[in-house]
Backbone as numpy.savetxt, mean C-alpha at the origin, in Angstrom:
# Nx Ny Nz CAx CAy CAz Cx Cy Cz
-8.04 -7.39 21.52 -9.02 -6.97 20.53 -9.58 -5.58 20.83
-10.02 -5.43 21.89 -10.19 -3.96 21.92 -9.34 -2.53 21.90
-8.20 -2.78 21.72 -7.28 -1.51 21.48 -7.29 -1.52 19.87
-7.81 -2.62 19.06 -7.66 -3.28 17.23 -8.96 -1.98 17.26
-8.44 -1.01 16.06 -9.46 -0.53 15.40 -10.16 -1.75 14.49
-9.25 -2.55 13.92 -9.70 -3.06 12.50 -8.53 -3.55 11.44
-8.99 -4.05 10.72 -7.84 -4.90 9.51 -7.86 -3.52 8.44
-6.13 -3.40 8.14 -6.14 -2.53 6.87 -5.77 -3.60 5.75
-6.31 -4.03 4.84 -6.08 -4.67 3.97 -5.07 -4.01 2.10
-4.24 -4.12 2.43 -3.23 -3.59 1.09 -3.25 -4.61 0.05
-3.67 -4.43 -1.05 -3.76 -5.17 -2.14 -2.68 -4.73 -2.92
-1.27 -5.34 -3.02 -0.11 -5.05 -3.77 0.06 -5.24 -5.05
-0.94 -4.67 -6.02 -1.15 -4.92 -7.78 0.45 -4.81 -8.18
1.00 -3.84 -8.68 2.15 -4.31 -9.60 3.06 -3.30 -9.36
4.68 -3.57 -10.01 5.55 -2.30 -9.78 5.38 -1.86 -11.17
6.07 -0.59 -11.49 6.45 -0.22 -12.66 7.45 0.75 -12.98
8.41 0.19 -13.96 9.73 0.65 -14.12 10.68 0.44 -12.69
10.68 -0.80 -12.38 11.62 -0.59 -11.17 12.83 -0.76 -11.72
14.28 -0.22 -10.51 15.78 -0.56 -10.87 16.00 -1.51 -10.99
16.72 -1.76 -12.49 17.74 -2.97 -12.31 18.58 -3.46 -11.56
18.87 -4.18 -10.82 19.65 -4.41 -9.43 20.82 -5.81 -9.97
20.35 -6.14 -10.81 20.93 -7.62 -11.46 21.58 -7.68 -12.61
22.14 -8.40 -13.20 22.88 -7.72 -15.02 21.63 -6.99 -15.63
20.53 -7.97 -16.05 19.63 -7.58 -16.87 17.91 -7.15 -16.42
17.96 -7.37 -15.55 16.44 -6.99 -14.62 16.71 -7.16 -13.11
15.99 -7.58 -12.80 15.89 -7.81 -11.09 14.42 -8.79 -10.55
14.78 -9.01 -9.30 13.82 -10.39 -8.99 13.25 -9.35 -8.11
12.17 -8.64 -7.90 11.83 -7.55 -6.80 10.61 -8.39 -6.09
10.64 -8.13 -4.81 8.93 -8.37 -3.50 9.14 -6.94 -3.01
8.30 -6.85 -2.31 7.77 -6.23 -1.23 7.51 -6.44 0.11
7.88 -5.58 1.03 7.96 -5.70 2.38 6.92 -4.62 2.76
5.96 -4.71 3.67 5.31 -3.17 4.09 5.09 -3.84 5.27
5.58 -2.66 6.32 5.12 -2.25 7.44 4.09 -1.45 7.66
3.80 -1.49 9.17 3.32 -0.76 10.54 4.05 -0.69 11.75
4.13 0.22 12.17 4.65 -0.22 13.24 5.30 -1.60 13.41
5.26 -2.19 14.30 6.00 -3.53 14.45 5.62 -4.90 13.90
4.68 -4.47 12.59 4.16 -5.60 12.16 5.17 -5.51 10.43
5.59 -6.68 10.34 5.85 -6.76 8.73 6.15 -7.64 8.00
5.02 -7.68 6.69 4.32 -8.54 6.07 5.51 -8.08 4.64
5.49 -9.12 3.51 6.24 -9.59 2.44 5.29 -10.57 1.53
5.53 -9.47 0.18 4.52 -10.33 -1.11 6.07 -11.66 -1.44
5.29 -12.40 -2.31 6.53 -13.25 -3.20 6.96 -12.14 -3.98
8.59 -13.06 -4.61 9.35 -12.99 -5.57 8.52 -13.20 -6.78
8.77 -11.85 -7.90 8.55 -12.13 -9.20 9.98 -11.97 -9.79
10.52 -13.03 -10.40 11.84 -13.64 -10.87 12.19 -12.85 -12.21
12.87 -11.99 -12.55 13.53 -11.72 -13.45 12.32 -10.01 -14.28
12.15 -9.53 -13.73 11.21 -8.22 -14.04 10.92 -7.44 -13.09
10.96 -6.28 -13.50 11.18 -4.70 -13.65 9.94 -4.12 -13.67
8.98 -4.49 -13.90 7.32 -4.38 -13.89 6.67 -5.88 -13.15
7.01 -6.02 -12.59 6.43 -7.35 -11.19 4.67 -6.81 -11.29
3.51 -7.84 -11.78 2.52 -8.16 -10.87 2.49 -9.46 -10.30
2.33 -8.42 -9.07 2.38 -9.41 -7.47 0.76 -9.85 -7.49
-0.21 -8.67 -7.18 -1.42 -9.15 -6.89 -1.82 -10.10 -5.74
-1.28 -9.62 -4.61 -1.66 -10.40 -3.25 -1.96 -9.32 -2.98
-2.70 -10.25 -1.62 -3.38 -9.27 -0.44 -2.56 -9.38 1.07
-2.02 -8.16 1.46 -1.12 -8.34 2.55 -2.55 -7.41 3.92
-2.25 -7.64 5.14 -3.70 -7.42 5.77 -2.51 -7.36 7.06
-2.88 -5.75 7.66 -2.34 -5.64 9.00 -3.78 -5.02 9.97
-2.94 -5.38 11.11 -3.71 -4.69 12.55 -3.59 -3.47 12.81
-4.52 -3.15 12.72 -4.67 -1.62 13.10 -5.04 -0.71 14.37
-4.12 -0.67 15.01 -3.97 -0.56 16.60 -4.12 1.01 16.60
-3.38 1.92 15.76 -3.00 3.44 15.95 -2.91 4.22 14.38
-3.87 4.40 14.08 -4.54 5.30 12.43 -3.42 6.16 11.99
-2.09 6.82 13.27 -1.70 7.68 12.87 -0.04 7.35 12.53
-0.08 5.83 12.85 0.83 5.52 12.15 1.23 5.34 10.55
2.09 5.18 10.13 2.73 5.45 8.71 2.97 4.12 8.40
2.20 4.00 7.26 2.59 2.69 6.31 3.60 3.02 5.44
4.57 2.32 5.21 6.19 1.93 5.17 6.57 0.88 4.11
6.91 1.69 2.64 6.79 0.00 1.47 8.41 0.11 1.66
8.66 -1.44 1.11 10.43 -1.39 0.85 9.86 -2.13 -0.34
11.23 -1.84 -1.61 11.06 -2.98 -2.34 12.81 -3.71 -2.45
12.53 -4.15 -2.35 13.73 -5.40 -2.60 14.28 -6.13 -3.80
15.10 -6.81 -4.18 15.92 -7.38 -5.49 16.53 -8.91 -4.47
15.65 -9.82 -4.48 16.08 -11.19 -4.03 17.54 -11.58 -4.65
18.38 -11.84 -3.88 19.62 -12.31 -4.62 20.35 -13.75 -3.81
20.68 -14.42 -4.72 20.85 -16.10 -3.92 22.30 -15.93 -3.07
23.35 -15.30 -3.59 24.23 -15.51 -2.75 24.88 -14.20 -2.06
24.50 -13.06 -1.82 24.71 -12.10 -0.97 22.94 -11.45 -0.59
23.31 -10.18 0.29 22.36 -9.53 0.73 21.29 -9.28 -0.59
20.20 -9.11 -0.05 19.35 -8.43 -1.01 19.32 -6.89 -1.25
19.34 -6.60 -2.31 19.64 -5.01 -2.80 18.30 -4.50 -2.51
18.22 -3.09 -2.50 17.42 -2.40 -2.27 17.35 -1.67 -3.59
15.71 -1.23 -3.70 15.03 -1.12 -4.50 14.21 0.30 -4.53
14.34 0.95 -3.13 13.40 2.23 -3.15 12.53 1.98 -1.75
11.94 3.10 -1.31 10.82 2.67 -0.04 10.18 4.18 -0.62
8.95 3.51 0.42 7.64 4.70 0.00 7.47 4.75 1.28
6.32 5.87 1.82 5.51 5.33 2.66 4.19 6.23 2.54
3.44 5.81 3.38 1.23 6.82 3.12 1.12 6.67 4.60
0.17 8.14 4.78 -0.82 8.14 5.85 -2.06 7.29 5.82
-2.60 6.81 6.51 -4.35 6.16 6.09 -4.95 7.17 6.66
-4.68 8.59 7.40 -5.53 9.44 7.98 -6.79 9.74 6.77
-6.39 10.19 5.51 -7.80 10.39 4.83 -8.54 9.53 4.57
-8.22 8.13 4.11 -8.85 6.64 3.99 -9.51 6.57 5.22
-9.26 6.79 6.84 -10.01 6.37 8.12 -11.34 7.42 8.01
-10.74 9.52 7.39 -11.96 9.83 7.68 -13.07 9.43 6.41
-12.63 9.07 5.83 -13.78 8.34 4.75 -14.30 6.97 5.08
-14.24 6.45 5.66 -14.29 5.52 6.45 -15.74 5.57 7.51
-15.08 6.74 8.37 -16.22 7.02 9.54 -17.21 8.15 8.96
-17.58 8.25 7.53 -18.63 9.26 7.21 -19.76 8.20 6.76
-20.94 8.47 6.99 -21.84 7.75 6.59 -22.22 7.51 5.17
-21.94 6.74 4.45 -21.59 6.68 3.16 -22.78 5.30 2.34
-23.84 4.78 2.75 -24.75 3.61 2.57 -25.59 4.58 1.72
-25.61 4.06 0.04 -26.96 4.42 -0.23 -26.17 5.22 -1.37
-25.08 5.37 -1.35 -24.27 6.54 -2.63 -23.96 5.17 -3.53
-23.99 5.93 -5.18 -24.09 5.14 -6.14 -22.49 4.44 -6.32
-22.37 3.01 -6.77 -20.65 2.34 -6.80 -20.07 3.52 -8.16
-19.05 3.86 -7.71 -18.14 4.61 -8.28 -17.94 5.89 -8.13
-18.35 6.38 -6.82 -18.41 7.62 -6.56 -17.19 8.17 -5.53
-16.81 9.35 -6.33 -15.47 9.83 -5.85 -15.40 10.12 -4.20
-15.40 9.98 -3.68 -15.31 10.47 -1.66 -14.33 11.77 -1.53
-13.19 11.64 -1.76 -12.49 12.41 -1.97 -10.82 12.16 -2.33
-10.44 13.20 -2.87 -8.97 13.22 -3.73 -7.59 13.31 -2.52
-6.80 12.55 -2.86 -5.63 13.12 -1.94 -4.65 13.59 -3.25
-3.95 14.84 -2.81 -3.02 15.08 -4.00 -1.38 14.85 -3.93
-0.61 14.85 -4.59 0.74 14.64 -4.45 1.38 15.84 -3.85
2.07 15.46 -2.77 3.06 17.17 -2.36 4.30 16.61 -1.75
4.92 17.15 -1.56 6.04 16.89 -0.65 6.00 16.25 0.67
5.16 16.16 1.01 4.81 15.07 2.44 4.74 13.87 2.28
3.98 13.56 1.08 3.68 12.25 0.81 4.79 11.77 -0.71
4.32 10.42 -0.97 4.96 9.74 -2.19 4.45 9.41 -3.13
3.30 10.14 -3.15 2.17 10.17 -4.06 2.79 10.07 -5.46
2.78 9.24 -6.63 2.97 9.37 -7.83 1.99 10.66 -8.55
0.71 10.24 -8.28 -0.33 11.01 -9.27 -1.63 11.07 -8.02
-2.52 11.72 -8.00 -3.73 11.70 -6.95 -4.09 10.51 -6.95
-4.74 10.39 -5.45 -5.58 9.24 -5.32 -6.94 9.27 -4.89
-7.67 8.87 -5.68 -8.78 9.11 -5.26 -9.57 7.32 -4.38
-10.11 8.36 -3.00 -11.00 7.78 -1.85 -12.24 7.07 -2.52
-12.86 6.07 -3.22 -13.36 5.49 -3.76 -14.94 5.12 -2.66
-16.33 5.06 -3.06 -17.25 4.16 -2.65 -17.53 3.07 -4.03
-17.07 2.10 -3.49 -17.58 0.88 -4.66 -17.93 -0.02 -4.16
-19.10 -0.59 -4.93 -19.87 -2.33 -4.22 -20.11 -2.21 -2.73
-20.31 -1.10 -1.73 -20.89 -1.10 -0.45 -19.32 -0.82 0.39
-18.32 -0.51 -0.45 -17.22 -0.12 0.30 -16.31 0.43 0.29
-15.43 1.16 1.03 -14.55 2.51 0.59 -13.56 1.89 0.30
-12.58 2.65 -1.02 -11.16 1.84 -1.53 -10.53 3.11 -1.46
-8.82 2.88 -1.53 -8.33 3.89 -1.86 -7.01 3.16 -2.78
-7.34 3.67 -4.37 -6.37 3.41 -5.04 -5.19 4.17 -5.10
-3.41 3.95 -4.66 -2.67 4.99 -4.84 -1.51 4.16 -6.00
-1.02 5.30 -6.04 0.74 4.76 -7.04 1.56 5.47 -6.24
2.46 5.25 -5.68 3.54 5.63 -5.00 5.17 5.04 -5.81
5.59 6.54 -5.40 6.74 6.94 -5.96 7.86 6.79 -5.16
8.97 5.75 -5.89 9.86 5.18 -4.60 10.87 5.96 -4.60
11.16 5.89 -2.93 12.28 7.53 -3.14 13.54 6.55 -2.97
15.17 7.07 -2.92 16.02 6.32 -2.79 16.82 5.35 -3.97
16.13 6.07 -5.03 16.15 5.20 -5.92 16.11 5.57 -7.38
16.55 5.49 -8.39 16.68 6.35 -9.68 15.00 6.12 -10.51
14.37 5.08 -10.38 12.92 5.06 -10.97 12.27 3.78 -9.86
10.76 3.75 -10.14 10.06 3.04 -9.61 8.99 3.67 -9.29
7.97 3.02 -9.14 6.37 2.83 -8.68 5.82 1.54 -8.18
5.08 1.98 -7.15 4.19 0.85 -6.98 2.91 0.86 -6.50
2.08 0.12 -7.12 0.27 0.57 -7.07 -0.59 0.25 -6.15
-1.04 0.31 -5.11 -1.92 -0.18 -4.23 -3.20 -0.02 -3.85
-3.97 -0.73 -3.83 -5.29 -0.35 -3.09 -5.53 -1.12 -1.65
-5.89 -0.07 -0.99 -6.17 -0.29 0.06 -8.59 -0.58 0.35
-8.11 -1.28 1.21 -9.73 -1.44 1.91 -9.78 -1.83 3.43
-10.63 -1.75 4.22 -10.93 -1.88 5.47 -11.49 -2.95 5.40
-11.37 -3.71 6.77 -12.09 -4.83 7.38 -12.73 -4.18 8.52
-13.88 -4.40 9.52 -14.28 -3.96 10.56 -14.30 -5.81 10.62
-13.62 -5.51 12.52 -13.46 -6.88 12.91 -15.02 -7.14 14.66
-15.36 -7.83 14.25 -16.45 -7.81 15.80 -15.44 -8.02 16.64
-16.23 -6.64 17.82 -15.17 -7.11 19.34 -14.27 -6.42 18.91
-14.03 -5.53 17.93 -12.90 -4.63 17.92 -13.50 -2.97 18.11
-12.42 -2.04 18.73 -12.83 -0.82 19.08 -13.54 -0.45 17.59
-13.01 -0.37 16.60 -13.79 0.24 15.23 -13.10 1.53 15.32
-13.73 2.48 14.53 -13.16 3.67 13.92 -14.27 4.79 14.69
């Protein structure tokens, strides 16, 4: 527990426009890593715009590691096809995080991350304070792959007995 900054919590809302991998659509999940941790939403069966809407929740040992999406095409009797991968820093989500932020009104912007060539940014994301806590909504743009998106918001857990931020 004490090397654990804390829980990053990924809320996996939906794809959009993913590849067909199958005659007529595709059965797509999600896989996201950390480092050596990796978590998997369900199968949505037969669509190309999948909402998943789970909450996938890793350990957060090292901030400067790279979160890592795959998406996948479930298939019953060979390998599963691939679908695209993304991946995000949480470096701007952590320093919004450790700024003192109690007392600012719910819906107030923290700050913007923009799309560039480093990242897989679909469109900006903006660092969110809402209901007493920082979000960061993104859309990421799957590379490897002729189309796809997929939407996420992220939020923090602070765990007791953990180092913290």
């Amino acid at each position: 527990m004490e090397h654990l900054h804390g829980l990053l919590r990924i809320h996996v809302h939906r794809g959009v426009n993913l590849a067909k991998r199958d005659v007529l659509s595709s059965d797509p999940y999600v896989i996201v890593r950390m480092g050596k941790q990796k978590l998997k939403t369900r199968v949505v069966n037969k669509n190309v715009n999948p909402e998943w809407n789970e909450d996938l929740t890793l350990s957060v040992d090292d901030t400067n590691l790279p979160v890592k999406i795959f998406v996948y095409d479930r298939d019953t009797f060979s390998l599963d096809d691939k679908m695209g991968d993304a991946e995000f820093q949480i470096g701007p989500f952590v320093e919004a995080l450790r700024m003192e932020l109690n007392g600012l009104p719910s819906g107030t912007i923290i700050t913007r991350v923009q799309p560039n060539r480093e990242n897989c940014l679909a469109e900006e994301s903006c660092i969110i304070w809402t209901e007493g806590k920082v979000v960061q909504n993104l859309v990421l743009r799957l590379r490897n792959v002729e189309s796809g998106e997929v939407e996420l918001q992220l939020q923090w857990i602070d765990i007791p007995g953990s180092r913290g931020l």
